[in-house]
Coordinates of C-alpha atoms and ligand atoms in Angstrom, one line a residue:
X11 CA 72.2 142.8 143.7
X12 CA 75.9 142.2 143.3
X13 CA 77.6 143.3 140.1
X14 CA 81.1 143.9 138.7
X15 CA 81.4 147.6 137.9
X16 CA 84.2 149.9 136.8
X17 CA 84.2 153.7 137.2
X18 CA 87.5 154.4 135.4
X19 CA 89.5 152.8 132.6
X20 CA 92.5 150.6 133.5
X21 CA 93.6 147.1 134.2
X22 CA 91.7 144.4 136.1
X23 CA 92.3 146.3 139.3
X24 CA 89.5 148.8 138.3
X25 CA 86.9 146.1 138.6
X26 CA 84.9 146.2 141.8
X27 CA 82.2 144.0 143.2
X28 CA 79.4 146.4 144.3
X29 CA 75.9 146.3 145.5
X30 CA 73.6 148.0 142.9
X31 CA 69.9 148.1 142.0
X32 CA 68.3 145.1 140.4
X33 CA 67.2 146.0 136.8
X34 CA 63.6 146.0 135.7
X35 CA 62.9 144.6 132.2
X36 CA 61.4 147.0 129.6
X37 CA 58.6 146.0 127.3
X38 CA 60.7 143.9 125.0
X39 CA 63.3 142.6 127.5
X40 CA 63.9 139.5 129.6
X41 CA 65.3 139.7 133.1
X42 CA 67.7 136.9 133.6
X43 CA 68.9 135.4 136.9
X44 CA 72.6 134.9 135.9
X45 CA 74.2 131.5 136.3
X46 CA 77.2 131.9 134.0
X47 CA 78.9 134.6 132.0
X48 CA 81.7 134.1 129.5
X49 CA 84.3 136.8 129.1
X50 CA 85.9 138.0 125.9
X51 CA 88.7 140.3 124.8
X52 CA 85.8 142.7 123.9
X53 CA 85.2 143.3 127.6
X54 CA 88.8 144.1 128.5
X55 CA 88.9 146.5 125.5
X56 CA 86.0 148.3 127.3
X57 CA 87.6 148.0 130.7
X58 CA 90.9 149.5 129.4
X59 CA 89.2 152.0 127.1
X60 CA 91.5 150.8 124.3
X61 CA 91.8 151.2 121.4
X62 CA 91.2 154.9 122.0
X63 CA 88.8 155.3 119.1
X64 CA 86.3 153.1 120.9
X65 CA 85.9 155.9 123.4
X66 CA 84.6 158.2 120.7
X67 CA 81.8 155.9 119.6
X68 CA 80.7 153.9 122.5
X69 CA 82.4 153.9 125.8
X70 CA 83.0 157.5 127.0
X71 CA 86.0 159.7 126.4
X72 CA 87.6 160.1 129.8
X73 CA 85.7 157.6 131.9
X74 CA 83.1 154.9 131.2
X75 CA 79.6 156.1 130.4
X76 CA 76.8 154.9 132.7
X77 CA 75.3 152.3 130.6
X78 CA 78.4 150.2 130.2
X79 CA 79.7 150.6 133.8
X80 CA 78.7 147.0 134.5
X81 CA 81.1 144.8 132.5
X82 CA 80.0 141.7 130.5
X83 CA 77.9 140.7 127.5
X84 CA 77.5 136.9 127.2
X85 CA 75.1 135.3 129.7
X86 CA 73.1 132.2 130.5
X87 CA 70.7 131.7 133.3
X88 CA 67.0 131.5 134.3
X89 CA 64.3 133.8 133.2
X90 CA 63.2 135.8 136.3
X91 CA 60.6 138.1 134.7
X92 CA 59.7 139.3 131.2
X93 CA 58.5 142.7 129.7
X94 CA 54.9 143.1 128.7
X95 CA 55.5 142.4 125.0
X96 CA 57.5 139.2 125.5
X97 CA 55.4 136.1 125.0
X98 CA 58.1 133.5 124.2
X99 CA 59.6 133.1 127.7
X100 CA 58.2 132.5 131.1
X101 CA 59.8 132.6 134.6
X102 CA 62.2 129.7 135.2
X103 CA 63.1 129.1 131.5
X104 CA 66.8 128.3 130.9
X105 CA 68.1 130.8 128.4
X106 CA 71.3 132.3 127.0
X107 CA 71.7 135.8 125.6
X108 CA 73.9 138.6 124.5
X109 CA 73.1 141.6 126.7
X110 CA 74.0 145.2 126.1
X111 CA 73.6 146.1 129.8
X112 CA 76.4 144.3 131.6
X113 CA 76.0 140.6 132.5
X114 CA 78.6 140.3 135.2
X115 CA 75.9 140.6 137.9
X116 CA 73.3 138.5 139.7
X117 CA 70.6 139.8 137.3
X118 CA 70.7 141.3 133.8
X119 CA 68.2 142.4 131.2
X120 CA 68.6 141.3 127.6
X121 CA 66.6 142.1 124.5
X122 CA 64.1 139.3 123.9
X123 CA 65.4 139.3 120.3
X124 CA 68.8 138.3 121.5
X125 CA 67.6 135.8 124.1
X126 CA 67.4 132.1 123.1
X127 CA 66.2 129.0 124.9
X128 CA 69.1 126.8 126.0
X129 CA 70.0 123.9 123.7
X130 CA 68.7 120.7 125.4
X131 CA 72.1 119.0 125.2
X132 CA 74.4 121.5 126.9
X133 CA 74.8 123.1 130.3
X134 CA 74.1 126.8 131.0
X135 CA 77.8 127.3 131.5
X136 CA 78.4 125.9 128.0
X137 CA 75.6 128.0 126.5
X138 CA 77.1 131.2 128.1
X139 CA 80.2 130.6 125.9
X140 CA 78.3 131.0 122.7
X141 CA 77.2 134.6 121.9
X142 CA 80.2 136.8 121.0
X143 CA 82.8 134.1 120.2
X144 CA 80.3 131.8 118.4
X145 CA 78.8 134.6 116.3
X146 CA 82.2 135.9 115.4
X147 CA 83.5 132.5 114.3
X148 CA 80.3 131.9 112.2
X149 CA 80.2 135.2 110.5
X150 CA 84.0 135.3 109.8
X151 CA 83.7 132.0 108.0
X152 CA 80.3 131.9 106.3
X153 CA 79.7 135.7 105.6
X154 CA 83.0 137.6 105.4
X155 CA 84.9 134.5 104.4
X156 CA 82.2 133.1 102.1
X157 CA 83.5 129.6 103.0
X158 CA 82.1 126.7 100.9
X159 CA 82.2 123.0 101.3
X160 CA 85.5 121.4 100.1
X161 CA 87.5 124.7 100.4
X162 CA 90.7 125.0 102.4
X163 CA 90.7 127.4 105.4
X164 CA 93.6 128.4 107.6
X165 CA 92.5 129.5 111.1
X166 CA 95.1 131.4 113.0
X167 CA 94.5 131.3 116.8
X168 CA 92.6 128.1 116.5
X169 CA 92.7 127.3 120.2
X170 CA 91.1 130.5 121.6
X171 CA 87.5 131.5 122.4
X172 CA 86.7 132.3 118.7
X173 CA 89.1 129.7 117.2
X174 CA 87.7 126.7 119.0
X175 CA 84.3 127.6 117.6
X176 CA 85.7 128.4 114.2
X177 CA 87.4 125.1 113.7
X178 CA 84.2 123.2 114.5
X179 CA 82.0 125.5 112.4
X180 CA 84.4 125.3 109.4
X181 CA 84.2 121.5 109.6
X182 CA 80.4 121.7 109.8
X183 CA 80.4 123.8 106.7
X184 CA 82.4 121.1 105.0
X185 CA 85.8 122.8 104.8
X186 CA 89.3 121.3 105.1
X187 CA 90.8 123.0 108.2
X188 CA 94.3 123.9 109.1
X189 CA 94.6 125.3 112.7
X190 CA 97.5 127.4 114.0
X191 CA 98.2 127.3 117.8
X192 CA 101.1 126.5 120.1
X193 CA 102.3 123.0 120.8
X194 CA 100.4 122.5 124.0
X195 CA 97.0 123.0 122.2
X196 CA 97.7 120.9 119.1
X197 CA 95.7 117.9 120.4
X198 CA 92.8 120.2 121.4
X199 CA 92.6 121.7 117.9
X200 CA 92.9 118.2 116.3
X201 CA 90.2 116.9 118.6
X202 CA 87.8 119.7 117.3
X203 CA 88.2 118.3 113.8
X204 CA 91.2 120.2 112.2
X205 CA 92.7 118.2 109.3
X206 CA 96.1 119.7 109.9
X207 CA 97.7 121.7 112.7
X208 CA 100.7 124.1 112.7
X209 CA 102.6 124.8 115.9
X210 CA 103.6 128.5 115.5
X211 CA 106.4 128.1 118.0
X212 CA 108.1 125.7 115.6
X213 CA 107.0 126.5 112.1
X214 CA 106.0 129.7 110.1
X215 CA 102.5 129.5 108.6
X216 CA 104.0 130.1 105.2
X217 CA 106.8 127.5 105.6
X218 CA 105.1 124.5 103.9
X219 CA 104.0 126.6 100.9
X220 CA 100.3 125.6 101.3
X221 CA 97.7 128.1 100.0
X222 CA 94.1 128.5 101.1
X223 CA 90.7 129.8 99.9
X224 CA 90.3 131.5 103.2
X225 CA 92.6 132.7 106.0
X226 CA 90.9 133.7 109.2
X227 CA 93.3 135.6 111.6
X228 CA 91.9 135.6 115.2
X229 CA 95.3 136.8 116.5
X230 CA 95.8 139.8 114.3
X231 CA 99.6 139.1 113.9
X232 CA 99.6 138.1 110.2
X233 CA 100.8 141.0 108.0
X234 CA 98.8 141.8 104.9
X235 CA 101.7 140.5 102.9
X236 CA 101.7 137.2 104.7
X237 CA 98.0 136.9 104.3
X238 CA 98.2 137.4 100.6
X239 CA 101.0 134.9 100.3
X240 CA 98.8 132.3 102.0
X241 CA 95.8 132.9 99.7
X242 CA 94.9 131.1 96.5
X243 CA 93.9 133.4 93.5
X244 CA 90.5 134.8 94.4
X245 CA 91.0 133.9 98.1
X246 CA 89.8 135.9 101.1
X247 CA 91.6 137.0 104.2
X248 CA 89.4 137.9 107.2
X249 CA 91.1 139.8 110.1
X250 CA 89.2 139.1 113.3
X251 CA 91.7 139.8 116.0
X252 CA 93.2 143.2 116.7
X253 CA 96.7 144.0 117.7
X254 CA 97.5 147.6 116.6
X255 CA 95.9 150.5 114.8
X256 CA 98.8 150.6 112.1
X257 CA 97.9 147.0 111.3
X258 CA 94.2 148.0 110.7
X259 CA 95.3 150.9 108.6
X260 CA 97.6 148.6 106.5
X261 CA 94.7 146.2 106.0
X262 CA 92.5 149.1 104.8
X263 CA 95.1 150.5 102.5
X264 CA 96.7 147.4 101.0
X265 CA 94.2 144.6 101.7
X266 CA 92.6 144.6 98.2
X267 CA 94.3 143.5 95.0
X268 CA 93.1 142.0 91.8
X269 CA 93.8 138.5 93.0
X270 CA 92.8 138.4 96.6
X271 CA 91.1 140.5 99.4
X272 CA 92.1 140.9 103.0
X273 CA 89.7 142.8 105.2
X274 CA 88.8 143.4 108.9
X275 CA 85.5 142.0 110.0
X276 CA 83.1 143.3 112.5
X277 CA 80.6 140.7 113.9
X278 CA 77.0 141.7 114.4
X279 CA 74.8 139.5 116.5
X280 CA 71.4 138.5 115.0
X281 CA 68.7 136.3 116.3
X282 CA 69.0 134.1 113.2
X283 CA 72.6 133.4 113.8
X284 CA 72.1 132.8 117.5
X285 CA 69.5 130.2 116.5
X286 CA 71.9 128.8 113.9
X287 CA 74.5 128.2 116.7
X288 CA 71.9 126.5 118.8
X289 CA 71.0 124.2 116.0
X290 CA 74.7 123.3 115.5
X291 CA 74.9 122.4 119.2
X292 CA 71.7 120.3 119.1
X293 CA 73.0 118.5 116.0
X294 CA 76.2 117.6 117.9
X295 CA 78.4 119.6 115.5
X296 CA 79.5 122.3 118.0
X297 CA 80.8 121.8 121.5
X298 CA 81.8 124.8 123.6
X299 CA 85.3 124.3 125.2
X300 CA 85.6 125.7 128.7
X301 CA 89.1 126.4 129.9
X302 CA 88.6 127.8 133.4
X303 CA 85.8 128.9 135.7
X304 CA 86.0 131.7 138.3
X305 CA 83.4 132.9 140.8
X306 CA 82.0 136.4 140.3
X307 CA 84.1 138.0 143.0
X308 CA 87.3 136.7 141.2
X309 CA 86.4 138.4 137.9
X310 CA 89.5 140.6 138.0
X311 CA 91.7 137.5 138.3
X312 CA 89.8 135.9 135.4
X313 CA 90.2 139.1 133.2
X314 CA 93.9 139.2 134.0
X315 CA 94.2 135.5 132.9
X316 CA 92.2 136.2 129.7
X317 CA 94.3 139.3 128.9
X318 CA 97.4 137.0 128.9
X319 CA 96.1 135.8 125.5
X320 CA 96.7 132.1 125.9
X321 CA 93.4 130.7 127.2
X322 CA 92.5 127.5 125.3
X323 CA 88.7 127.8 124.8
X324 CA 86.5 130.0 127.0
X325 CA 86.8 131.5 130.4
X326 CA 83.6 131.4 132.5
X327 CA 82.4 133.4 135.5
X328 CA 79.9 131.6 137.6
X329 CA 77.3 133.5 139.6
Ligands
NAP419 N1 86.2 141.6 114.7 C1 85.3 141.2 115.6 O1 84.1 141.4 115.3 C2 85.7 140.4 116.8 C3 84.7 139.8 117.6 C4 85.2 139.0 118.7 C5 86.5 139.0 119.0 N2 87.4 139.7 118.2 C6 88.9 139.6 118.5 O2 89.3 138.3 118.1 C7 90.5 138.0 118.9 C8 90.4 136.6 119.4 O3 89.4 136.5 120.4 P1 89.3 135.2 121.3 O4 88.1 135.3 122.1 O5 89.6 134.0 120.5 O6 90.7 135.5 122.2 P2 91.4 134.5 123.2 O7 90.5 133.4 123.6 O8 92.0 135.3 124.2 O9 92.5 133.8 122.3 C9 93.5 133.1 122.9 C10 94.2 132.1 122.0 O10 95.0 132.8 121.1 C11 96.1 131.9 120.7 N3 97.3 132.6 120.3 C12 98.0 133.5 121.0 N4 99.1 133.9 120.3 C13 99.0 133.2 119.1 C14 99.8 133.2 118.0 N5 100.9 134.0 117.8 N6 99.5 132.4 116.9 C15 98.4 131.6 117.0 N7 97.6 131.6 118.1 C16 97.9 132.4 119.1 C17 96.3 131.2 122.0 O11 96.9 129.9 121.7 P3 98.2 129.5 122.3 O12 98.1 129.5 123.8 O13 98.4 128.1 121.8 O14 99.3 130.5 121.9 C18 95.0 131.1 122.7 O15 94.4 129.9 122.7 C19 90.6 139.1 119.9 O16 91.6 140.0 119.5 C20 89.3 139.8 119.9 O17 89.3 141.1 120.3 C21 87.0 140.4 117.1

């Protein structure tokens, strides 16, 4: 089968389309014939091997370890085969999943526990957008952010992969949403339900003096001091996006005070939350936004575009 592999760390030029062996599902796995994959900054962090500390824990110190040589996590497609212990799915079922084995390929295995049947009111391409960005948006608001109905939330980076889900999920949770993006994406963010929008190219987020119960920073460019200024007493700041190690250290050292707390979050995909996202889609409360689609052989081009940091919504690879 064809797959996007990388044998060394670097820019999109390290990605190669290669012929490799088709995987065989283990007992608790589902083999998916891939139709669509959504790409995330997570993947280009692995591609580049940056930040460096990632190499210690997961990806290999000097070059990528075998198990992550195929890039990609989010996937949607058709069940091709199932492991002996999997009873929920059969060949031909339409599913979406988060895979640990590299989804930028014609076939990928995913744990049955992280494989979900497609919502009946969206396409496979839309379903492929959900796993990493949808889970991150949900957990940043509901879990790390403890967002309650009626509260005020500021979402920085409201037009990106995570942000477009976060605006809609915050509305579904009953919050009042202020979204921050550039002028060209104001209408998009409004259309997703934001009550107010701030064009960061024209106005500082602190300029209007408004304070919030929750600030979610998907960009990672708000200093700890700015976050605290934006928070009401008892408010929470959730740092989702990463820009530099010194910023993470500053969050760790100075994030907590008597009056507010700013902390970095780390999303963890669970079956319950994947099902929660599916339910929101089926209730018409969540709509994945697809910015661009590229064929598998143009993955390097897609990754370069995503790395630019200005995609409105999700970038999809079709297989
Ligand atoms: N902590 C976790 O567990 C976790 C999980 C998933 C992702 N992440 C991180 O979350 C971040 C966001 O991911 P993503 O998928 O949403 O990325 P993305 O899709 O690449 O985000 C692009 C968006 O960011 C907006 N943006 C760029 N500069 C901005 C600025 N100065 N102010 C406000 N908005 C700005 C852009 O809007 P404009 O074009 O309008 O500027 C664009 O729509 C990444 O750093 C990713 O690594 C963390």
